[in-house]
């Protein structure tokens, strides 16, 4: 069975071919846990979540998942405007520092 997530590729392009919106419920079906798996926790945070504190909570949760003491979690949140500075970020590339800058342990620039 094929759905919008399994769109065929255009042979002349590396990009997927345009596809129609998925049928109602298709996304929910794809996101369902496998039979026998523990349910996935959803954390929905109201208002603006403080970036540093929320990141620390997510990192602690990821460590607990690795240790087998916590289950998967999906976080839905919004944080205040900010810049993330990846490991390749150069301070001179940030032309106007309008928002706080948070160093992150991943690749990339601003």
mmCIF file of N, CA and C in Angstrom:
data_model
loop_
_atom_site.group_PDB
_atom_site.id
_atom_site.type_symbol
_atom_site.label_atom_id
_atom_site.label_comp_id
_atom_site.label_asym_id
_atom_site.label_seq_id
_atom_site.Cartn_x
_atom_site.Cartn_y
_atom_site.Cartn_z
ATOM 1 N N UNK A 1 0.845 -1.183 0.000
ATOM 2 C CA UNK A 1 0.000 0.000 0.000
ATOM 3 C C UNK A 1 0.886 1.240 0.000
ATOM 4 N N UNK A 2 0.563 2.191 -0.829
ATOM 5 C CA UNK A 2 1.335 3.420 -0.917
ATOM 6 C C UNK A 2 0.485 4.577 -0.425
ATOM 7 N N UNK A 3 1.130 5.543 0.205
ATOM 8 C CA UNK A 3 0.423 6.751 0.593
ATOM 9 C C UNK A 3 1.300 7.942 0.226
ATOM 10 N N UNK A 4 0.906 9.127 0.651
ATOM 11 C CA UNK A 4 1.635 10.335 0.269
ATOM 12 C C UNK A 4 3.067 10.348 0.788
ATOM 13 N N UNK A 5 3.377 9.573 1.806
ATOM 14 C CA UNK A 5 4.725 9.541 2.336
ATOM 15 C C UNK A 5 5.644 8.673 1.502
ATOM 16 N N UNK A 6 5.082 7.856 0.639
ATOM 17 C CA UNK A 6 5.858 6.969 -0.208
ATOM 18 C C UNK A 6 5.804 7.433 -1.660
ATOM 19 N N UNK A 7 5.865 8.754 -1.866
ATOM 20 C CA UNK A 7 5.739 9.312 -3.209
ATOM 21 C C UNK A 7 6.850 8.816 -4.109
ATOM 22 N N UNK A 8 6.532 8.469 -5.362
ATOM 23 C CA UNK A 8 7.572 8.016 -6.281
ATOM 24 C C UNK A 8 8.511 9.167 -6.619
ATOM 25 N N UNK A 9 9.737 8.846 -6.933
ATOM 26 C CA UNK A 9 10.704 9.866 -7.308
ATOM 27 C C UNK A 9 10.628 10.126 -8.806
ATOM 28 N N UNK A 10 10.786 11.370 -9.174
ATOM 29 C CA UNK A 10 10.865 11.768 -10.571
ATOM 30 C C UNK A 10 12.218 11.261 -11.086
ATOM 31 N N UNK A 11 12.274 10.435 -12.130
ATOM 32 C CA UNK A 11 13.544 9.867 -12.586
ATOM 33 C C UNK A 11 14.541 10.907 -13.072
ATOM 34 N N UNK A 12 14.100 12.113 -13.422
ATOM 35 C CA UNK A 12 15.001 13.154 -13.913
ATOM 36 C C UNK A 12 15.439 14.106 -12.812
ATOM 37 N N UNK A 13 15.011 13.849 -11.611
ATOM 38 C CA UNK A 13 15.303 14.750 -10.511
ATOM 39 C C UNK A 13 15.662 13.951 -9.274
ATOM 40 N N UNK A 14 16.436 14.547 -8.398
ATOM 41 C CA UNK A 14 16.738 13.900 -7.120
ATOM 42 C C UNK A 14 15.653 14.199 -6.090
ATOM 43 N N UNK A 15 14.833 15.172 -6.359
ATOM 44 C CA UNK A 15 13.773 15.546 -5.424
ATOM 45 C C UNK A 15 12.571 14.629 -5.602
ATOM 46 N N UNK A 16 11.833 14.378 -4.519
ATOM 47 C CA UNK A 16 10.618 13.572 -4.676
ATOM 48 C C UNK A 16 9.614 14.297 -5.563
ATOM 49 N N UNK A 17 8.833 13.541 -6.266
ATOM 50 C CA UNK A 17 7.788 14.129 -7.090
ATOM 51 C C UNK A 17 6.736 14.758 -6.179
ATOM 52 N N UNK A 18 6.067 15.817 -6.636
ATOM 53 C CA UNK A 18 4.995 16.401 -5.828
ATOM 54 C C UNK A 18 3.959 15.329 -5.513
ATOM 55 N N UNK A 19 3.391 15.420 -4.344
ATOM 56 C CA UNK A 19 2.413 14.404 -3.962
ATOM 57 C C UNK A 19 1.234 15.067 -3.263
ATOM 58 N N UNK A 20 0.092 14.441 -3.302
ATOM 59 C CA UNK A 20 -1.075 15.004 -2.639
ATOM 60 C C UNK A 20 -0.926 14.905 -1.129
ATOM 61 N N UNK A 21 -1.718 15.683 -0.428
ATOM 62 C CA UNK A 21 -1.726 15.623 1.041
ATOM 63 C C UNK A 21 -2.128 14.221 1.477
ATOM 64 N N UNK A 22 -1.586 13.755 2.599
ATOM 65 C CA UNK A 22 -1.949 12.413 3.059
ATOM 66 C C UNK A 22 -3.423 12.349 3.452
ATOM 67 N N UNK A 23 -3.974 11.164 3.326
ATOM 68 C CA UNK A 23 -5.358 10.956 3.732
ATOM 69 C C UNK A 23 -5.496 11.220 5.223
ATOM 70 N N UNK A 24 -6.657 11.665 5.622
ATOM 71 C CA UNK A 24 -6.908 11.941 7.032
ATOM 72 C C UNK A 24 -6.581 10.686 7.847
ATOM 73 N N UNK A 25 -5.772 10.832 8.865
ATOM 74 C CA UNK A 25 -5.404 9.712 9.710
ATOM 75 C C UNK A 25 -4.131 9.012 9.288
ATOM 76 N N UNK A 26 -3.624 9.284 8.075
ATOM 77 C CA UNK A 26 -2.416 8.600 7.609
ATOM 78 C C UNK A 26 -1.221 8.946 8.481
ATOM 79 N N UNK A 27 -1.083 10.213 8.846
ATOM 80 C CA UNK A 27 0.038 10.628 9.678
ATOM 81 C C UNK A 27 -0.055 9.972 11.050
ATOM 82 N N UNK A 28 -1.230 9.986 11.643
ATOM 83 C CA UNK A 28 -1.406 9.370 12.957
ATOM 84 C C UNK A 28 -1.081 7.880 12.883
ATOM 85 N N UNK A 29 -1.466 7.233 11.802
ATOM 86 C CA UNK A 29 -1.179 5.807 11.648
ATOM 87 C C UNK A 29 0.329 5.573 11.617
ATOM 88 N N UNK A 30 1.051 6.407 10.901
ATOM 89 C CA UNK A 30 2.493 6.253 10.785
ATOM 90 C C UNK A 30 3.212 6.553 12.094
ATOM 91 N N UNK A 31 2.601 7.370 12.950
ATOM 92 C CA UNK A 31 3.241 7.767 14.191
ATOM 93 C C UNK A 31 2.878 6.844 15.353
ATOM 94 N N UNK A 32 2.035 5.879 15.118
ATOM 95 C CA UNK A 32 1.631 4.970 16.185
ATOM 96 C C UNK A 32 2.815 4.090 16.591
ATOM 97 N N UNK A 33 2.887 3.821 17.894
ATOM 98 C CA UNK A 33 3.949 2.937 18.397
ATOM 99 C C UNK A 33 3.699 1.518 17.904
ATOM 100 N N UNK A 34 4.750 0.772 17.742
ATOM 101 C CA UNK A 34 4.610 -0.635 17.352
ATOM 102 C C UNK A 34 3.915 -1.399 18.470
ATOM 103 N N UNK A 35 3.226 -2.437 18.089
ATOM 104 C CA UNK A 35 2.537 -3.269 19.068
ATOM 105 C C UNK A 35 3.532 -3.749 20.110
ATOM 106 N N UNK A 36 3.164 -3.625 21.371
ATOM 107 C CA UNK A 36 4.029 -4.055 22.458
ATOM 108 C C UNK A 36 4.996 -2.996 22.945
ATOM 109 N N UNK A 37 5.106 -1.886 22.217
ATOM 110 C CA UNK A 37 5.991 -0.804 22.642
ATOM 111 C C UNK A 37 5.282 0.053 23.683
ATOM 112 N N UNK A 38 6.052 0.642 24.601
ATOM 113 C CA UNK A 38 5.411 1.542 25.557
ATOM 114 C C UNK A 38 4.895 2.777 24.820
ATOM 115 N N UNK A 39 3.872 3.419 25.337
ATOM 116 C CA UNK A 39 3.354 4.619 24.663
ATOM 117 C C UNK A 39 4.393 5.742 24.678
ATOM 118 N N UNK A 40 4.330 6.579 23.674
ATOM 119 C CA UNK A 40 5.206 7.740 23.597
ATOM 120 C C UNK A 40 4.572 8.865 24.404
ATOM 121 N N UNK A 41 5.370 9.491 25.250
ATOM 122 C CA UNK A 41 4.878 10.624 26.045
ATOM 123 C C UNK A 41 4.913 11.886 25.184
ATOM 124 N N UNK A 42 3.898 12.716 25.320
ATOM 125 C CA UNK A 42 3.846 14.006 24.640
ATOM 126 C C UNK A 42 3.918 15.092 25.694
ATOM 127 N N UNK A 43 4.856 16.008 25.545
ATOM 128 C CA UNK A 43 4.964 17.158 26.434
ATOM 129 C C UNK A 43 4.631 18.403 25.619
ATOM 130 N N UNK A 44 3.570 19.063 26.013
ATOM 131 C CA UNK A 44 3.138 20.285 25.339
ATOM 132 C C UNK A 44 3.312 21.419 26.336
ATOM 133 N N UNK A 45 4.216 22.330 26.035
ATOM 134 C CA UNK A 45 4.518 23.421 26.946
ATOM 135 C C UNK A 45 3.797 24.685 26.488
ATOM 136 N N UNK A 46 3.079 25.306 27.396
ATOM 137 C CA UNK A 46 2.377 26.558 27.092
ATOM 138 C C UNK A 46 3.333 27.733 27.233
ATOM 139 N N UNK A 47 3.090 28.769 26.470
ATOM 140 C CA UNK A 47 3.924 29.963 26.552
ATOM 141 C C UNK A 47 5.304 29.712 25.974
ATOM 142 N N UNK A 48 6.210 30.646 26.238
ATOM 143 C CA UNK A 48 7.576 30.522 25.737
ATOM 144 C C UNK A 48 8.408 29.715 26.733
ATOM 145 N N UNK A 49 9.066 28.694 26.233
ATOM 146 C CA UNK A 49 9.901 27.840 27.079
ATOM 147 C C UNK A 49 11.313 28.416 27.122
ATOM 148 N N UNK A 50 11.891 28.595 28.296
ATOM 149 C CA UNK A 50 13.265 29.095 28.363
ATOM 150 C C UNK A 50 14.221 28.108 27.696
ATOM 151 N N UNK A 51 14.990 28.588 26.742
ATOM 152 C CA UNK A 51 15.804 27.711 25.892
ATOM 153 C C UNK A 51 16.767 26.843 26.689
ATOM 154 N N UNK A 52 17.618 27.450 27.501
ATOM 155 C CA UNK A 52 18.664 26.691 28.195
ATOM 156 C C UNK A 52 18.066 25.639 29.132
ATOM 157 N N UNK A 53 17.046 26.010 29.882
ATOM 158 C CA UNK A 53 16.430 25.062 30.813
ATOM 159 C C UNK A 53 15.745 23.924 30.060
ATOM 160 N N UNK A 54 15.063 24.250 28.987
ATOM 161 C CA UNK A 54 14.356 23.225 28.219
ATOM 162 C C UNK A 54 15.345 22.292 27.538
ATOM 163 N N UNK A 55 16.415 22.843 26.991
ATOM 164 C CA UNK A 55 17.449 22.013 26.374
ATOM 165 C C UNK A 55 18.057 21.062 27.404
ATOM 166 N N UNK A 56 18.331 21.564 28.606
ATOM 167 C CA UNK A 56 18.897 20.709 29.659
ATOM 168 C C UNK A 56 17.927 19.575 30.006
ATOM 169 N N UNK A 57 16.623 19.887 30.067
ATOM 170 C CA UNK A 57 15.624 18.859 30.360
ATOM 171 C C UNK A 57 15.579 17.820 29.241
ATOM 172 N N UNK A 58 15.673 18.261 27.992
ATOM 173 C CA UNK A 58 15.663 17.329 26.860
ATOM 174 C C UNK A 58 16.911 16.444 26.871
ATOM 175 N N UNK A 59 18.063 17.030 27.166
ATOM 176 C CA UNK A 59 19.292 16.247 27.218
ATOM 177 C C UNK A 59 19.236 15.216 28.348
ATOM 178 N N UNK A 60 18.667 15.596 29.491
ATOM 179 C CA UNK A 60 18.520 14.655 30.602
ATOM 180 C C UNK A 60 17.576 13.517 30.210
ATOM 181 N N UNK A 61 16.502 13.861 29.486
ATOM 182 C CA UNK A 61 15.565 12.834 29.045
ATOM 183 C C UNK A 61 16.238 11.890 28.051
ATOM 184 N N UNK A 62 17.024 12.429 27.122
ATOM 185 C CA UNK A 62 17.727 11.588 26.150
ATOM 186 C C UNK A 62 18.679 10.633 26.862
ATOM 187 N N UNK A 63 19.356 11.104 27.887
ATOM 188 C CA UNK A 63 20.254 10.236 28.655
ATOM 189 C C UNK A 63 19.462 9.145 29.372
ATOM 190 N N UNK A 64 18.309 9.490 29.930
ATOM 191 C CA UNK A 64 17.463 8.497 30.607
ATOM 192 C C UNK A 64 16.938 7.459 29.614
ATOM 193 N N UNK A 65 16.629 7.890 28.404
ATOM 194 C CA UNK A 65 16.182 6.946 27.369
ATOM 195 C C UNK A 65 17.326 5.985 27.051
ATOM 196 N N UNK A 66 18.547 6.530 26.877
ATOM 197 C CA UNK A 66 19.708 5.673 26.603
ATOM 198 C C UNK A 66 19.949 4.679 27.740
ATOM 199 N N UNK A 67 19.702 5.130 28.975
ATOM 200 C CA UNK A 67 19.919 4.269 30.139
ATOM 201 C C UNK A 67 18.780 3.278 30.346
ATOM 202 N N UNK A 68 17.708 3.444 29.589
ATOM 203 C CA UNK A 68 16.569 2.541 29.711
ATOM 204 C C UNK A 68 15.646 2.856 30.872
ATOM 205 N N UNK A 69 15.771 4.060 31.428
ATOM 206 C CA UNK A 69 14.926 4.427 32.570
ATOM 207 C C UNK A 69 13.773 5.356 32.200
ATOM 208 N N UNK A 70 13.668 5.716 30.937
ATOM 209 C CA UNK A 70 12.563 6.573 30.484
ATOM 210 C C UNK A 70 12.195 6.170 29.067
ATOM 211 N N UNK A 71 10.960 6.466 28.689
ATOM 212 C CA UNK A 71 10.496 6.183 27.340
ATOM 213 C C UNK A 71 10.646 7.387 26.432
ATOM 214 N N UNK A 72 10.309 7.161 25.171
ATOM 215 C CA UNK A 72 10.372 8.224 24.171
ATOM 216 C C UNK A 72 9.435 9.367 24.542
ATOM 217 N N UNK A 73 9.795 10.562 24.078
ATOM 218 C CA UNK A 73 8.995 11.749 24.385
ATOM 219 C C UNK A 73 9.029 12.693 23.193
ATOM 220 N N UNK A 74 7.885 13.226 22.836
ATOM 221 C CA UNK A 74 7.774 14.250 21.801
ATOM 222 C C UNK A 74 7.492 15.572 22.517
ATOM 223 N N UNK A 75 8.276 16.580 22.220
ATOM 224 C CA UNK A 75 8.146 17.888 22.860
ATOM 225 C C UNK A 75 7.553 18.870 21.847
ATOM 226 N N UNK A 76 6.487 19.528 22.216
ATOM 227 C CA UNK A 76 5.890 20.598 21.406
ATOM 228 C C UNK A 76 6.026 21.875 22.214
ATOM 229 N N UNK A 77 6.803 22.812 21.698
ATOM 230 C CA UNK A 77 7.063 24.028 22.459
ATOM 231 C C UNK A 77 7.501 25.144 21.535
ATOM 232 N N UNK A 78 7.529 26.321 22.097
ATOM 233 C CA UNK A 78 8.070 27.492 21.405
ATOM 234 C C UNK A 78 9.029 28.161 22.370
ATOM 235 N N UNK A 79 10.208 28.529 21.875
ATOM 236 C CA UNK A 79 11.141 29.269 22.726
ATOM 237 C C UNK A 79 11.271 30.685 22.190
ATOM 238 N N UNK A 80 11.774 31.591 23.010
ATOM 239 C CA UNK A 80 11.942 32.978 22.546
ATOM 240 C C UNK A 80 12.908 33.037 21.356
ATOM 241 N N UNK A 81 12.874 34.118 20.590
ATOM 242 C CA UNK A 81 13.813 34.263 19.471
ATOM 243 C C UNK A 81 15.252 34.196 19.981
ATOM 244 N N UNK A 82 16.105 33.480 19.241
ATOM 245 C CA UNK A 82 17.510 33.350 19.610
ATOM 246 C C UNK A 82 18.294 32.848 18.430
ATOM 247 N N UNK A 83 19.600 32.918 18.539
ATOM 248 C CA UNK A 83 20.489 32.338 17.544
ATOM 249 C C UNK A 83 21.164 31.133 18.183
ATOM 250 N N UNK A 84 21.345 30.072 17.413
ATOM 251 C CA UNK A 84 22.168 28.958 17.868
ATOM 252 C C UNK A 84 23.465 29.002 17.075
ATOM 253 N N UNK A 85 24.565 28.943 17.787
ATOM 254 C CA UNK A 85 25.888 28.989 17.173
ATOM 255 C C UNK A 85 26.451 27.583 17.146
ATOM 256 N N UNK A 86 26.521 27.000 15.964
ATOM 257 C CA UNK A 86 27.081 25.666 15.801
ATOM 258 C C UNK A 86 28.594 25.686 15.948
ATOM 259 N N UNK A 87 29.190 24.525 15.855
ATOM 260 C CA UNK A 87 30.635 24.417 16.056
ATOM 261 C C UNK A 87 31.446 25.140 14.982
ATOM 262 N N UNK A 88 30.815 25.474 13.856
ATOM 263 C CA UNK A 88 31.502 26.212 12.789
ATOM 264 C C UNK A 88 31.172 27.703 12.799
ATOM 265 N N UNK A 89 30.412 28.159 13.788
ATOM 266 C CA UNK A 89 30.010 29.573 13.836
ATOM 267 C C UNK A 89 31.222 30.471 14.093
ATOM 268 N N UNK A 90 31.265 31.572 13.366
ATOM 269 C CA UNK A 90 32.329 32.564 13.563
ATOM 270 C C UNK A 90 31.657 33.859 14.015
ATOM 271 N N UNK A 91 32.080 34.421 15.137
ATOM 272 C CA UNK A 91 31.438 35.631 15.662
ATOM 273 C C UNK A 91 31.310 36.748 14.633
ATOM 274 N N UNK A 92 32.289 36.904 13.740
ATOM 275 C CA UNK A 92 32.228 37.987 12.754
ATOM 276 C C UNK A 92 31.109 37.787 11.730
ATOM 277 N N UNK A 93 30.548 36.574 11.634
ATOM 278 C CA UNK A 93 29.460 36.317 10.692
ATOM 279 C C UNK A 93 28.103 36.791 11.205
ATOM 280 N N UNK A 94 28.007 37.033 12.494
ATOM 281 C CA UNK A 94 26.753 37.513 13.059
ATOM 282 C C UNK A 94 26.740 39.026 12.936
ATOM 283 N N UNK A 95 26.031 39.520 11.926
ATOM 284 C CA UNK A 95 26.069 40.939 11.586
ATOM 285 C C UNK A 95 25.384 41.784 12.651
ATOM 286 N N UNK A 96 24.229 41.377 13.086
ATOM 287 C CA UNK A 96 23.475 42.143 14.077
ATOM 288 C C UNK A 96 22.993 41.190 15.165
ATOM 289 N N UNK A 97 23.454 41.400 16.362
ATOM 290 C CA UNK A 97 23.104 40.515 17.476
ATOM 291 C C UNK A 97 21.818 41.025 18.115
ATOM 292 N N UNK A 98 20.683 40.693 17.485
ATOM 293 C CA UNK A 98 19.379 41.143 17.982
ATOM 294 C C UNK A 98 18.814 40.224 19.049
ATOM 295 N N UNK A 99 19.284 38.988 19.087
ATOM 296 C CA UNK A 99 18.761 37.986 20.012
ATOM 297 C C UNK A 99 19.920 37.338 20.755
ATOM 298 N N UNK A 100 19.626 36.691 21.884
ATOM 299 C CA UNK A 100 20.688 35.973 22.590
ATOM 300 C C UNK A 100 21.276 34.872 21.715
ATOM 301 N N UNK A 101 22.545 34.559 21.948
ATOM 302 C CA UNK A 101 23.243 33.505 21.209
ATOM 303 C C UNK A 101 23.505 32.346 22.161
ATOM 304 N N UNK A 102 23.153 31.134 21.724
ATOM 305 C CA UNK A 102 23.401 29.925 22.506
ATOM 306 C C UNK A 102 24.338 29.025 21.714
ATOM 307 N N UNK A 103 25.486 28.700 22.317
ATOM 308 C CA UNK A 103 26.408 27.754 21.690
ATOM 309 C C UNK A 103 25.809 26.358 21.776
ATOM 310 N N UNK A 104 25.897 25.625 20.684
ATOM 311 C CA UNK A 104 25.347 24.275 20.651
ATOM 312 C C UNK A 104 26.425 23.295 20.197
ATOM 313 N N UNK A 105 26.327 22.075 20.618
ATOM 314 C CA UNK A 105 27.333 21.072 20.300
ATOM 315 C C UNK A 105 27.052 20.313 19.028
ATOM 316 N N UNK A 106 26.679 21.005 17.993
ATOM 317 C CA UNK A 106 26.416 20.372 16.701
ATOM 318 C C UNK A 106 27.124 21.196 15.642
ATOM 319 N N UNK A 107 27.203 20.685 14.453
ATOM 320 C CA UNK A 107 27.816 21.409 13.361
ATOM 321 C C UNK A 107 26.965 22.585 12.937
ATOM 322 N N UNK A 108 27.469 23.350 12.042
ATOM 323 C CA UNK A 108 26.701 24.469 11.504
ATOM 324 C C UNK A 108 27.218 25.811 11.976
ATOM 325 N N UNK A 109 26.596 26.827 11.425
ATOM 326 C CA UNK A 109 26.978 28.189 11.772
ATOM 327 C C UNK A 109 25.808 28.837 12.506
ATOM 328 N N UNK A 110 25.531 30.094 12.213
ATOM 329 C CA UNK A 110 24.397 30.782 12.861
ATOM 330 C C UNK A 110 23.129 30.496 12.097
#
